[in-house]
C-alpha positions in Angstrom: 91.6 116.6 112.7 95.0 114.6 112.9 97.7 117.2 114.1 99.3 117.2 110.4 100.0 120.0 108.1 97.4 118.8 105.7 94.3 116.2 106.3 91.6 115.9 103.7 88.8 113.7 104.6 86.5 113.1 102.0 87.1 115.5 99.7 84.3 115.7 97.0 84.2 118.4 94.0 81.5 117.6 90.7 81.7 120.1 87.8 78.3 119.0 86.5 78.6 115.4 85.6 82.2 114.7 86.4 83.9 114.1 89.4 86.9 115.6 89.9 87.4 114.6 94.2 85.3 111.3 94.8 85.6 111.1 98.3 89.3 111.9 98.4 91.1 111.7 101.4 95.0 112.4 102.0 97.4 113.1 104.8 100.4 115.1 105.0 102.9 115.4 108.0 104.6 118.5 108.8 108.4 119.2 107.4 108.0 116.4 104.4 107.6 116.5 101.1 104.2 114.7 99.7 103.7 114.0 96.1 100.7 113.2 94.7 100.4 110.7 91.4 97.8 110.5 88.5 97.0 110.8 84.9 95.8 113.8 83.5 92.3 114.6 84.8 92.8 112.3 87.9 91.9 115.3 90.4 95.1 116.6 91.2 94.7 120.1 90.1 91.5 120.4 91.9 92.6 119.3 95.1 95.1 122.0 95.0 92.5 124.7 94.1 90.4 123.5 96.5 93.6 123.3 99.6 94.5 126.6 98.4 90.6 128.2 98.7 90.3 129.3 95.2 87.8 126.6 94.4 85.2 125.3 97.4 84.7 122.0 97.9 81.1 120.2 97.9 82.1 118.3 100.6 84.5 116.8 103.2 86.6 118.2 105.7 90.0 119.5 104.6 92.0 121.0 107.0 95.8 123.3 106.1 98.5 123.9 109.2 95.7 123.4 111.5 93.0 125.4 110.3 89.7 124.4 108.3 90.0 125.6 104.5 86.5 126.1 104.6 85.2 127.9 107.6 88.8 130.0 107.8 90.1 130.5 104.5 92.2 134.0 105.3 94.0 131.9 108.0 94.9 129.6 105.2 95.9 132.2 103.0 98.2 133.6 105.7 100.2 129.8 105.9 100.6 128.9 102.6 102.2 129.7 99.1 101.0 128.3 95.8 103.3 127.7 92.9 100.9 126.7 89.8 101.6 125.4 86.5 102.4 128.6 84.8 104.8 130.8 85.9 103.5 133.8 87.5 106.0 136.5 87.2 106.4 139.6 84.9 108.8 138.8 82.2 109.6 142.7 81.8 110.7 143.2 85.1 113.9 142.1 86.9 113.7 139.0 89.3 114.5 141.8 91.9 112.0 144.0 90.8 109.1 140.9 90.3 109.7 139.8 94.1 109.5 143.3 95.8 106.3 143.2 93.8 104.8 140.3 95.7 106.4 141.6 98.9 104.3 144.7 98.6 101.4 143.1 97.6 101.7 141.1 100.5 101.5 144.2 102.4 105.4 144.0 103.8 106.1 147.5 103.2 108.5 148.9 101.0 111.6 148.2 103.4 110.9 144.5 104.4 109.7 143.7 100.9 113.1 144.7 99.5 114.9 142.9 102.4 113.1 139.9 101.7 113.7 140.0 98.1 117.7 140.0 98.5 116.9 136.9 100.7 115.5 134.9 98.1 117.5 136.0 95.4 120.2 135.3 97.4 119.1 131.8 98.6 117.6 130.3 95.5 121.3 131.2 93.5 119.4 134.5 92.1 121.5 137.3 93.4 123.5 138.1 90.0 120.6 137.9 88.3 118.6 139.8 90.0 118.6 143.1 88.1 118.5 141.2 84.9 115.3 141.1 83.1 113.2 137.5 83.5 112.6 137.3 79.7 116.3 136.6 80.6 116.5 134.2 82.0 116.6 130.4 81.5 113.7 128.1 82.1 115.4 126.7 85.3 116.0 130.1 86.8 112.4 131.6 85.7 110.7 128.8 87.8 113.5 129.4 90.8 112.3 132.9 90.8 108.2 131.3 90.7 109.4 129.4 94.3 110.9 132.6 95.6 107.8 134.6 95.1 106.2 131.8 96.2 107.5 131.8 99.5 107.6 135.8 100.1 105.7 134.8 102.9 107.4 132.8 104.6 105.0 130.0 104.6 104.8 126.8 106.8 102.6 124.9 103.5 103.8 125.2 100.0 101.7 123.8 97.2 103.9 122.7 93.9 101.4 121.7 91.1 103.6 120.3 88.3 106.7 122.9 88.9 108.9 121.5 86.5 106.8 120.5 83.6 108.6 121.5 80.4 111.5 122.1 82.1 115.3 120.7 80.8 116.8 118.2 83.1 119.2 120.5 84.2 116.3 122.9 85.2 114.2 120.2 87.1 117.4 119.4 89.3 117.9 123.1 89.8 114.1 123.3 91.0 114.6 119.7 92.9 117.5 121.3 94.9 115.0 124.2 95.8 112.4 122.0 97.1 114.5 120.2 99.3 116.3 122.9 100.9 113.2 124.0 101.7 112.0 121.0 103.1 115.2 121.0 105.3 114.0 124.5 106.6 111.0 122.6 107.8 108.1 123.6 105.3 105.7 121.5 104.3 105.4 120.8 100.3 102.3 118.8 98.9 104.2 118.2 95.6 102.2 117.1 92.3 104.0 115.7 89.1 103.8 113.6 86.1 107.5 112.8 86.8 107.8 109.5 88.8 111.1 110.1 89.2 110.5 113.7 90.3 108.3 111.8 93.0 110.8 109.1 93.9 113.6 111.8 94.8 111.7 114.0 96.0 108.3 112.9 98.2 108.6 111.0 101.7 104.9 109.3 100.8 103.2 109.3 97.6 99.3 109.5 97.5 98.6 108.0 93.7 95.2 109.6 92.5 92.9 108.6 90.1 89.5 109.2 88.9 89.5 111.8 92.1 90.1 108.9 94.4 93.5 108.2 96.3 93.9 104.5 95.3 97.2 103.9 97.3 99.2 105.3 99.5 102.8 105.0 100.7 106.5 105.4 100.9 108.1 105.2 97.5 109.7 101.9 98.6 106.3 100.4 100.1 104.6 101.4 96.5 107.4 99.3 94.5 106.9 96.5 97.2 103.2 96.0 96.1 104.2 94.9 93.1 106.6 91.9 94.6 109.7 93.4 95.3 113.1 92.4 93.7 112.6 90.9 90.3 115.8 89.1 88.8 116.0 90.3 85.0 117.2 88.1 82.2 117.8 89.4 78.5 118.6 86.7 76.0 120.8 86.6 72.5 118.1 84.3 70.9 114.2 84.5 70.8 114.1 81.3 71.1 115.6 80.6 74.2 112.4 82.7 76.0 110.7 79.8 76.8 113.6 77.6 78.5 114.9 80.8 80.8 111.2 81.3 81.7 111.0 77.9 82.7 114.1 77.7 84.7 113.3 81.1 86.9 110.8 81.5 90.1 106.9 81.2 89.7 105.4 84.1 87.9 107.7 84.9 85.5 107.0 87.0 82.5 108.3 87.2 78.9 109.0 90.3 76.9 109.2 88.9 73.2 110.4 92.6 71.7 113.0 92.8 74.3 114.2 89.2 74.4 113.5 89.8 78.3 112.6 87.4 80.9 111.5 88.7 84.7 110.6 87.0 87.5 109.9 88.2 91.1 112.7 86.7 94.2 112.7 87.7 97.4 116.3 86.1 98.4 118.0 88.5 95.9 121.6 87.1 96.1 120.7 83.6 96.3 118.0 83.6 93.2 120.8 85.1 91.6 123.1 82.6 91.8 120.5 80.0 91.5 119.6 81.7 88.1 123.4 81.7 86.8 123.6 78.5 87.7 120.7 77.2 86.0 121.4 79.0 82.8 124.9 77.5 82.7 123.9 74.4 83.2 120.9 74.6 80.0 123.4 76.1 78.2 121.2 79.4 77.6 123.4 82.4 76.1 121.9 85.3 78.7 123.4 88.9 77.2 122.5 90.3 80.6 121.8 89.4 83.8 120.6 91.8 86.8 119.1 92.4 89.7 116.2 95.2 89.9 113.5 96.5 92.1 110.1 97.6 90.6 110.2 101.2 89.3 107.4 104.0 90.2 106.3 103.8 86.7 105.8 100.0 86.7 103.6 101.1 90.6 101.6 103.7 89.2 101.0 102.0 85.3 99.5 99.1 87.5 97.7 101.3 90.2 95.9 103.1 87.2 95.0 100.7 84.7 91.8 101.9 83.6 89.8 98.8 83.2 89.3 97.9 86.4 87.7 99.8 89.3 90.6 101.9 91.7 91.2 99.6 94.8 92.5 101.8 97.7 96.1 100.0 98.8 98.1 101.5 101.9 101.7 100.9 102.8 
């Protein structure tokens, strides 16, 4: 289809009356991480399924490190690993003992499946943990040891859906660091979170689902830009001040009452700055705080997902 590690052209999956892929269609270039966006019941799961061949697709053409997911699903199978929403692994056994599993039901033999287990003990910070039991472990480490067994394989596509849900901050970073080594190895992650800013670190372009429709598509820096850029912030001591600051800032300014906040898109980001100091200083306006911001992912994908108005397809 394209040459890319992943290209889904109008992806379509119904489960009776709803529809989880409406036409869906997504691109993913080889070595990058892509993460894909939505609320809860946007289609995200499914497309995974569906990428992975556990669930067949009505319709569209979807195609996974150059083969067709539908018409060669074992050659699919051979390429990818698939790290769900729920860990996987035997909480009885050792990390050790869980990846020699996988290796031999991968059909690596005894001796390669126990070579390749030291290897991803070793490379996912494992090794002195390896004979300990996983009911053992932290959260951080059991879903280090998910991605090892994961990639067992060795595989050139690796499907993340929602890795580090419920995880601690300190075990999302450990699991961040995982993904990105990986990356650097040159594998291919399709990457799907409720964390934007799992998705900002993390994804080279963002595909932001909803309603099983890609409504925009992106860098994480060409999303924020939809939404006008930089925006100088302005945080009053008195209420009744709002008015007078949103006056004296750029067209399109808007007030938040409950945070005593005025904002207002620039695009000459040093100069509206000054102009905005000045202008204060001279209407004698008490400003607590004064800053400079770009738009964040969760002001993008708030906006992209309103659910009021029909999903408008947007590419940056």
């Amino acid at each position: 289809m394209t040459g890319a590690a992943i290209a889904v052209e109008g992806a379509h999956k119904h489960y009776r009356d709803k529809r989880a892929l409406d036409g869906l269609d997504l691109e993913a270039g080889r070595g990058t991480v892509h993460g894909v966006l939505g609320p809860n019941g946007a289609g995200k799961t499914t497309l995974v399924r569906v990428l992975a061949t556990l669930l067949r697709a009505d319709a569209g053409r979807m195609e996974v490190a150059g083969h067709d997911v539908r018409t060669e699903p074992d050659e699919v199978r051979r390429r990818i690993g698939l790290l769900g929403q729920h860990a996987a692994v035997d909480e009885e056994l050792s990390g050790r003992q869980n990846l020699d599993m996988f290796g031999r039901l991968h059909h690596l033999g005894a001796r390669r499946a126990a070579l390749r287990a030291g290897e991803l003990l070793a490379r996912f910070g494992l090794a002195d943990t390896g004979r300990k039991p996983v009911k053992a472990y932290s959260g951080g480490m059991r879903r280090r040891l998910d991605l090892a067994a994961s990639l067992i394989t060795d595989p050139e596509v690796l499907f993340l859906d929602e890795p580090t849900t419920g995880l601690d901050p300190r075990g999302r970073a450990e699991v961040w660091e995982a993904v990105r080594s990986l990356v650097g190895g040159g594998t291919t992650v399709l990457l799907t979170t409720q964390y934007l800013e799992e998705a900002d670190r993390l994804a080279d372009r963002i595909s932001v689902v909803d309603r099983g429709r890609v409504v925009a598509d992106g860098t994480p820096d060409g999303l924020k830009a939809r939404l006008g850029g930089d925006r100088i912030d302005v945080v009053v001591r008195e209420a009744a001040q709002l008015p007078t600051v949103a006056a004296l800032l750029p067209a399109g300014a808007t007030v938040d009452a409950e945070r005593r906040l005025v904002s207002a898109p620039v695009t000459d980001r040093m100069a509206a700055l000054a102009d905005a100091v000045r202008a204060l200083r001279d209407a004698g306006v008490d400003a607590e705080d004064i800053a400079l911001r770009r738009p964040t992912l969760d002001e993008v994908f708030l906006h992209l997902t309103e659910r009021d108005t029909d999903p408008v397809e947007v590419r940056v």
